[in-house]
C-alpha positions as a LaTeX table, in Angstrom:
\begin{tabular}{lrrr}
\hline
Residue & $x$ (\AA) & $y$ (\AA) & $z$ (\AA) \\
\hline
Unk1 & 5.84 & 0.51 & $-11.85$ \\
Unk2 & 4.84 & 0.59 & $-8.20$ \\
Unk3 & 1.14 & 0.92 & $-9.01$ \\
Unk4 & 1.27 & $-2.00$ & $-11.46$ \\
Unk5 & 3.13 & $-4.18$ & $-8.93$ \\
Unk6 & 0.58 & $-3.26$ & $-6.26$ \\
Unk7 & $-2.31$ & $-3.97$ & $-8.62$ \\
Unk8 & $-0.90$ & $-7.38$ & $-9.52$ \\
Unk9 & $-0.37$ & $-8.19$ & $-5.83$ \\
Unk10 & $-4.00$ & $-7.27$ & $-5.16$ \\
Unk11 & $-5.09$ & $-9.50$ & $-8.03$ \\
Unk12 & $-3.08$ & $-12.38$ & $-6.53$ \\
Unk13 & $-4.81$ & $-11.80$ & $-3.19$ \\
Unk14 & $-8.19$ & $-11.73$ & $-4.92$ \\
Unk15 & $-7.42$ & $-14.91$ & $-6.86$ \\
Unk16 & $-6.08$ & $-16.60$ & $-3.72$ \\
Unk17 & $-9.37$ & $-16.49$ & $-1.92$ \\
Unk18 & $-11.12$ & $-13.20$ & $-1.41$ \\
Unk19 & $-12.92$ & $-13.25$ & $-4.75$ \\
Unk20 & $-13.25$ & $-17.00$ & $-4.74$ \\
Unk21 & $-15.00$ & $-16.84$ & $-1.37$ \\
Unk22 & $-17.80$ & $-15.02$ & $-3.17$ \\
Unk23 & $-18.11$ & $-17.89$ & $-5.64$ \\
Unk24 & $-16.04$ & $-16.34$ & $-8.43$ \\
Unk25 & $-13.70$ & $-18.63$ & $-10.35$ \\
Unk26 & $-12.16$ & $-16.23$ & $-12.86$ \\
Unk27 & $-9.28$ & $-13.78$ & $-12.50$ \\
Unk28 & $-9.95$ & $-10.21$ & $-11.50$ \\
Unk29 & $-10.90$ & $-8.11$ & $-14.55$ \\
Unk30 & $-7.97$ & $-5.74$ & $-14.17$ \\
Unk31 & $-5.31$ & $-8.46$ & $-14.09$ \\
Unk32 & $-4.98$ & $-8.71$ & $-17.87$ \\
Unk33 & $-4.65$ & $-4.92$ & $-18.20$ \\
Unk34 & $-2.05$ & $-4.77$ & $-15.43$ \\
Unk35 & $-0.03$ & $-7.58$ & $-17.01$ \\
Unk36 & $-0.07$ & $-5.68$ & $-20.32$ \\
Unk37 & 1.11 & $-2.51$ & $-18.58$ \\
Unk38 & 3.88 & $-4.46$ & $-16.85$ \\
Unk39 & 5.05 & $-5.84$ & $-20.20$ \\
Unk40 & 4.66 & $-2.55$ & $-22.15$ \\
Unk41 & 5.91 & 0.08 & $-19.75$ \\
Unk42 & 5.60 & 3.60 & $-21.20$ \\
Unk43 & 8.70 & 5.78 & $-21.27$ \\
Unk44 & 7.84 & 9.18 & $-19.85$ \\
Unk45 & 10.30 & 12.01 & $-19.50$ \\
Unk46 & 11.57 & 12.29 & $-15.98$ \\
Unk47 & 10.34 & 15.42 & $-14.30$ \\
Unk48 & 11.74 & 17.06 & $-11.24$ \\
Unk49 & 9.56 & 16.18 & $-8.29$ \\
Unk50 & 8.69 & 18.60 & $-5.56$ \\
Unk51 & 8.28 & 17.35 & $-2.00$ \\
Unk52 & 4.80 & 17.03 & $-0.53$ \\
Unk53 & 4.32 & 19.95 & 1.83 \\
Unk54 & 0.89 & 19.14 & 3.23 \\
Unk55 & $-0.25$ & 15.63 & 4.05 \\
Unk56 & $-3.98$ & 15.22 & 3.65 \\
Unk57 & $-5.19$ & 12.57 & 6.08 \\
Unk58 & $-8.86$ & 11.61 & 5.91 \\
Unk59 & $-9.45$ & 11.24 & 9.64 \\
Unk60 & $-10.22$ & 13.29 & 12.75 \\
Unk61 & $-7.46$ & 15.65 & 13.86 \\
Unk62 & $-6.72$ & 13.72 & 17.07 \\
Unk63 & $-5.08$ & 10.94 & 15.00 \\
Unk64 & $-2.91$ & 13.26 & 12.90 \\
Unk65 & $-0.30$ & 13.67 & 15.65 \\
Unk66 & 1.31 & 10.29 & 14.91 \\
Unk67 & 4.93 & 10.02 & 13.79 \\
Unk68 & 3.92 & 9.37 & 10.17 \\
Unk69 & 0.90 & 8.77 & 7.95 \\
Unk70 & 1.02 & 4.98 & 8.28 \\
Unk71 & 0.95 & 5.14 & 12.08 \\
Unk72 & $-1.86$ & 7.71 & 11.94 \\
Unk73 & $-4.04$ & 5.41 & 9.83 \\
Unk74 & $-3.21$ & 2.42 & 12.03 \\
Unk75 & $-4.30$ & 4.38 & 15.11 \\
Unk76 & $-7.46$ & 5.48 & 13.32 \\
Unk77 & $-8.42$ & 1.97 & 12.18 \\
Unk78 & $-7.71$ & 0.53 & 15.61 \\
Unk79 & $-9.99$ & 3.15 & 17.17 \\
Unk80 & $-12.82$ & 1.88 & 14.91 \\
Unk81 & $-12.57$ & $-1.75$ & 16.09 \\
Unk82 & $-15.88$ & $-1.63$ & 18.02 \\
Unk83 & $-18.00$ & 0.00 & 15.30 \\
Unk84 & $-16.27$ & $-1.45$ & 12.23 \\
Unk85 & $-15.09$ & $-4.99$ & 13.01 \\
Unk86 & $-11.87$ & $-5.93$ & 11.25 \\
Unk87 & $-11.66$ & $-9.52$ & 10.01 \\
Unk88 & $-8.59$ & $-11.25$ & 8.60 \\
Unk89 & $-8.05$ & $-14.79$ & 7.36 \\
Unk90 & $-6.74$ & $-17.10$ & 10.11 \\
Unk91 & $-3.10$ & $-16.38$ & 10.89 \\
Unk92 & $-2.98$ & $-13.17$ & 8.83 \\
Unk93 & $-3.77$ & $-10.52$ & 11.44 \\
Unk94 & $-1.35$ & $-7.59$ & 10.90 \\
Unk95 & 1.49 & $-7.44$ & 13.43 \\
Unk96 & 0.64 & $-3.84$ & 14.33 \\
Unk97 & $-2.96$ & $-4.77$ & 15.18 \\
Unk98 & $-1.87$ & $-7.54$ & 17.52 \\
Unk99 & 0.67 & $-5.21$ & 19.18 \\
Unk100 & $-2.00$ & $-2.57$ & 19.83 \\
Unk101 & $-4.35$ & $-5.23$ & 21.17 \\
Unk102 & $-1.72$ & $-6.47$ & 23.64 \\
Unk103 & $-0.92$ & $-2.91$ & 24.74 \\
Unk104 & $-4.57$ & $-2.03$ & 25.42 \\
\hline
\end{tabular}
């Protein structure tokens, strides 16, 4: 369910402007499939889940000391701001980015 909701949200973002900025006028190709999955959810047996013991973060070790994975990735992306410019639509800069910028 979560993956389908995320996929549909990404399709809405694409349809709202990101894809259209590249001259595309149609919906994202996966939208129809995701809508079908949303409307025809499979019924799997529930299995007991085991907790994740090791978090695999794709970044240098110096960023892995953060309180959680989200903060670690935010620190990592902010560290890349000079070599990998981040660009957001006007008024849509993430709150955490602005907070780090003010603190620097």
